[in-house]
Tab-separated table of C-alpha atoms in Angstrom:
chain	number	residue	atom	x	y	z
A	1	MET	CA	34.414	65.953	45.508
A	2	SER	CA	36.458	64.840	42.504
A	3	VAL	CA	38.887	66.593	40.161
A	4	PHE	CA	39.728	65.927	36.546
A	5	ALA	CA	42.253	66.849	33.877
A	6	GLY	CA	43.087	65.830	30.347
A	7	PHE	CA	44.370	66.587	26.874
A	8	VAL	CA	42.793	66.249	23.437
A	9	ALA	CA	45.218	66.268	20.516
A	10	LYS	CA	45.323	68.272	17.311
A	11	ASP	CA	46.573	67.126	13.892
A	12	ASN	CA	49.423	64.609	14.216
A	13	TYR	CA	50.036	65.009	17.939
A	14	ARG	CA	49.322	62.166	20.324
A	15	PRO	CA	48.277	62.312	24.001
A	16	LYS	CA	50.826	61.601	26.699
A	17	PRO	CA	49.121	59.946	29.683
A	18	GLU	CA	51.966	61.015	31.961
A	19	VAL	CA	50.983	64.668	31.378
A	20	THR	CA	47.470	64.004	32.658
A	21	ARG	CA	48.881	62.128	35.650
A	22	GLN	CA	51.182	65.067	36.359
A	23	MET	CA	48.260	67.506	36.240
A	24	LEU	CA	46.183	65.340	38.571
A	25	SER	CA	49.085	65.100	41.017
A	26	GLN	CA	49.069	68.890	41.433
A	27	TYR	CA	45.749	68.901	43.283
A	28	VAL	CA	46.327	69.291	47.028
A	29	ALA	CA	43.531	67.039	48.237
A	30	PRO	CA	44.649	64.175	50.526
A	31	ARG	CA	41.185	62.568	50.500
A	32	LEU	CA	41.369	62.024	46.724
A	33	THR	CA	43.332	58.793	46.784
A	34	ASP	CA	41.989	56.926	43.736
A	35	THR	CA	42.651	57.649	40.063
A	36	ASP	CA	40.958	56.583	36.827
A	37	GLN	CA	42.318	57.321	33.368
A	38	TYR	CA	41.179	56.768	29.771
A	39	SER	CA	43.376	57.058	26.681
A	40	ASP	CA	43.097	56.561	22.959
A	41	HIS	CA	45.009	58.056	20.013
A	42	SER	CA	43.207	61.417	20.363
A	43	ILE	CA	42.559	62.015	24.057
A	44	ASP	CA	43.733	61.271	27.564
A	45	LEU	CA	41.299	61.998	30.392
A	46	GLY	CA	41.746	61.333	34.096
A	47	VAL	CA	39.938	61.746	37.411
A	48	ARG	CA	41.103	61.792	41.039
A	49	TYR	CA	38.414	60.938	43.562
A	50	SER	CA	37.800	59.709	47.090
A	51	PRO	CA	36.958	56.006	47.598
A	52	GLU	CA	33.321	56.670	48.510
A	53	LEU	CA	32.742	58.473	45.223
A	54	HIS	CA	33.259	57.382	41.623
A	55	GLY	CA	35.801	57.943	38.890
A	56	LEU	CA	35.388	58.002	35.148
A	57	PHE	CA	32.149	56.840	33.603
A	58	SER	CA	32.620	54.903	30.388
A	59	ASN	CA	30.331	52.990	28.059
A	60	GLU	CA	30.480	51.975	24.404
A	61	ARG	CA	30.123	55.590	23.266
A	62	LEU	CA	31.046	58.035	26.061
A	63	VAL	CA	33.761	58.754	28.589
A	64	ILE	CA	32.757	61.272	31.279
A	65	ALA	CA	34.834	63.088	33.884
A	66	ALA	CA	32.905	65.371	36.210
A	67	ASP	CA	32.890	67.300	39.459
A	68	CYS	CA	29.230	67.779	40.164
A	69	ARG	CA	26.267	67.818	42.485
A	70	LEU	CA	23.206	67.631	40.285
A	71	ASP	CA	19.678	68.622	41.271
A	72	PRO	CA	17.457	67.213	38.535
A	73	ASP	CA	13.759	67.087	39.361
A	74	GLN	CA	11.989	63.766	39.809
A	75	GLY	CA	10.289	64.071	36.442
A	76	LEU	CA	13.656	64.341	34.724
A	77	TYR	CA	14.954	61.313	36.610
A	78	GLN	CA	11.929	59.342	35.462
A	79	GLU	CA	12.445	60.506	31.895
A	80	LEU	CA	16.098	59.462	31.791
A	81	SER	CA	16.043	56.338	33.968
A	82	SER	CA	14.183	53.260	32.778
A	83	PHE	CA	14.306	51.964	36.357
A	84	ASN	CA	12.775	55.137	37.821
A	85	GLU	CA	15.519	55.451	40.431
A	86	PRO	CA	18.277	58.007	41.111
A	87	LEU	CA	21.321	57.704	38.873
A	88	LYS	CA	24.898	58.494	39.809
A	89	PRO	CA	25.835	61.911	38.411
A	90	GLU	CA	28.066	60.644	35.595
A	91	LYS	CA	25.503	58.065	34.514
A	92	PHE	CA	22.829	60.743	34.599
A	93	LEU	CA	25.021	62.957	32.393
A	94	ALA	CA	25.442	60.066	29.953
A	95	ALA	CA	21.672	59.631	29.714
A	96	ALA	CA	21.191	63.386	29.338
A	97	TYR	CA	23.848	63.541	26.598
A	98	SER	CA	22.111	60.749	24.710
A	99	LYS	CA	18.923	62.793	24.773
A	100	TRP	CA	20.169	66.381	24.297
A	101	GLY	CA	23.754	66.095	23.055
A	102	ASP	CA	25.884	69.214	23.480
A	103	ASP	CA	22.824	71.103	24.706
A	104	LEU	CA	22.423	69.027	27.858
A	105	ALA	CA	23.821	71.708	30.214
A	106	ARG	CA	20.728	73.851	29.551
A	107	HIS	CA	18.459	71.067	30.806
A	108	ILE	CA	20.129	70.209	34.109
A	109	SER	CA	20.599	72.133	37.343
A	110	GLY	CA	23.034	71.995	40.236
A	111	GLU	CA	26.756	72.617	40.613
A	112	PHE	CA	28.796	71.005	37.870
A	113	ALA	CA	31.799	71.038	35.600
A	114	TYR	CA	32.217	68.142	33.204
A	115	ALA	CA	34.135	66.839	30.212
A	116	ILE	CA	32.391	64.367	27.898
A	117	TRP	CA	34.342	62.524	25.205
A	118	ASP	CA	32.164	61.116	22.415
A	119	LYS	CA	34.078	58.163	20.988
A	120	LEU	CA	31.876	57.891	17.899
A	121	ASP	CA	31.772	61.566	16.919
A	122	ARG	CA	35.380	62.141	18.116
A	123	LYS	CA	34.294	65.213	20.039
A	124	LEU	CA	35.012	66.654	23.490
A	125	THR	CA	32.298	68.729	25.174
A	126	CYS	CA	32.994	70.624	28.415
A	127	ALA	CA	30.564	72.774	30.380
A	128	ARG	CA	30.038	74.631	33.669
A	129	ASP	CA	26.865	75.341	35.595
A	130	ARG	CA	25.215	78.702	35.017
A	131	PHE	CA	26.334	80.117	38.380
A	132	GLY	CA	29.938	78.994	38.032
A	133	GLN	CA	30.007	77.028	41.273
A	134	LYS	CA	32.458	74.486	39.861
A	135	PRO	CA	35.597	75.698	38.040
A	136	LEU	CA	36.910	74.567	34.679
A	137	SER	CA	40.022	75.948	32.983
A	138	TYR	CA	41.829	75.257	29.738
A	139	ILE	CA	44.934	76.024	27.693
A	140	LEU	CA	44.927	76.078	23.912
A	141	ARG	CA	48.307	75.103	22.423
A	142	PRO	CA	49.551	74.133	18.951
A	143	GLU	CA	49.451	70.469	19.977
A	144	GLY	CA	45.880	70.580	21.264
A	145	LEU	CA	43.642	71.451	24.188
A	146	TYR	CA	44.505	70.962	27.870
A	147	ILE	CA	41.662	71.016	30.387
A	148	ALA	CA	41.458	70.801	34.172
A	149	SER	CA	38.852	71.448	36.809
A	150	ASP	CA	41.107	74.170	38.217
A	151	PHE	CA	43.774	76.398	36.705
A	152	LEU	CA	46.753	75.554	38.929
A	153	PRO	CA	47.316	71.983	37.599
A	154	LEU	CA	47.588	73.363	34.073
A	155	ALA	CA	50.952	74.896	34.978
A	156	SER	CA	52.516	71.438	34.943
A	157	ALA	CA	51.119	70.778	31.450
A	158	LEU	CA	53.046	73.728	30.044
A	159	GLY	CA	56.295	72.561	31.574
A	160	HIS	CA	57.455	76.011	32.647
A	161	ILE	CA	56.626	78.748	35.119
A	162	LEU	CA	53.477	80.640	34.215
A	163	SER	CA	53.670	84.425	34.060
A	164	ILE	CA	51.285	86.521	36.138
A	165	ASN	CA	48.338	88.177	34.416
A	166	ASP	CA	48.877	91.717	35.733
A	167	SER	CA	45.523	93.022	34.464
A	168	TRP	CA	43.642	90.301	36.332
A	169	VAL	CA	45.553	90.974	39.561
A	170	ILE	CA	44.992	94.745	39.349
A	171	GLU	CA	41.268	94.305	38.736
A	172	TYR	CA	41.001	91.809	41.596
A	173	LEU	CA	42.857	94.062	44.065
A	174	ASN	CA	40.653	97.007	43.093
A	175	GLY	CA	37.477	95.035	43.602
A	176	VAL	CA	36.610	95.193	39.933
A	177	ALA	CA	34.889	92.226	38.332
A	178	ALA	CA	37.667	90.485	36.410
A	179	ASP	CA	37.172	89.148	32.910
A	180	GLN	CA	35.293	85.866	33.298
A	181	ASN	CA	37.505	84.239	30.650
A	182	SER	CA	40.804	85.042	32.365
A	183	THR	CA	42.759	83.674	35.337
A	184	PRO	CA	45.708	84.990	37.388
A	185	PHE	CA	48.042	83.398	34.797
A	186	ASN	CA	48.684	84.395	31.209
A	187	GLY	CA	47.759	81.716	28.697
A	188	VAL	CA	45.362	79.930	31.059
A	189	ASN	CA	41.703	80.528	30.318
A	190	ARG	CA	38.630	79.930	32.410
A	191	LEU	CA	35.376	78.706	30.894
A	192	PRO	CA	32.745	81.296	31.919
A	193	PRO	CA	29.692	80.182	33.920
A	194	GLY	CA	26.932	78.634	31.843
A	195	CYS	CA	29.183	78.168	28.813
A	196	VAL	CA	30.101	75.148	26.697
A	197	LEU	CA	33.494	74.371	25.141
A	198	LYS	CA	33.641	71.971	22.176
A	199	TRP	CA	36.634	70.390	20.456
A	200	GLN	CA	36.178	68.301	17.304
A	201	VAL	CA	38.919	65.850	16.357
A	202	ARG	CA	39.409	65.235	12.651
A	203	ASP	CA	41.283	61.986	12.438
A	204	ALA	CA	43.612	61.496	9.511
């Protein structure tokens, strides 16, 4: 298991790495003792993970944060790996992104939520698996987009107490299927299963 959080800026705003660190600190997961973080003038992205796992994946083009257990078939592994051997999930996602771009989530299977920052195109792409096994939430603010692999850490990004989404709570207590975009908190959105979220940065 790993968890991730981050912020991608809008207009003249700049990321604050301490905000990402604060979000990551909100995860109650004692086994996740290691942290990786990437920052530039548009984005800050971080991962908390256990020592036996892996943190951020980064190469000359991509930075990838993910919580995933992928089940690609052997033919797909062979197609994406020149060495014909299993790839770590983040490296597999990098190879899949190079082949399919934003559409990669349609070509892979398993349980996943990921955030991929394309350094060249200045674009963030987030996605969840089609069954919604792994969570991914976000907040859209005037300064930019906050993301996290769960909705609770996003409270620290706002810097104040979140108000309860009464409609969500009422639907939940009545056993009604709640809106797949909403969470128990107002202003915090959940990416629905099988969906992709894109954010394009237009540098000045």
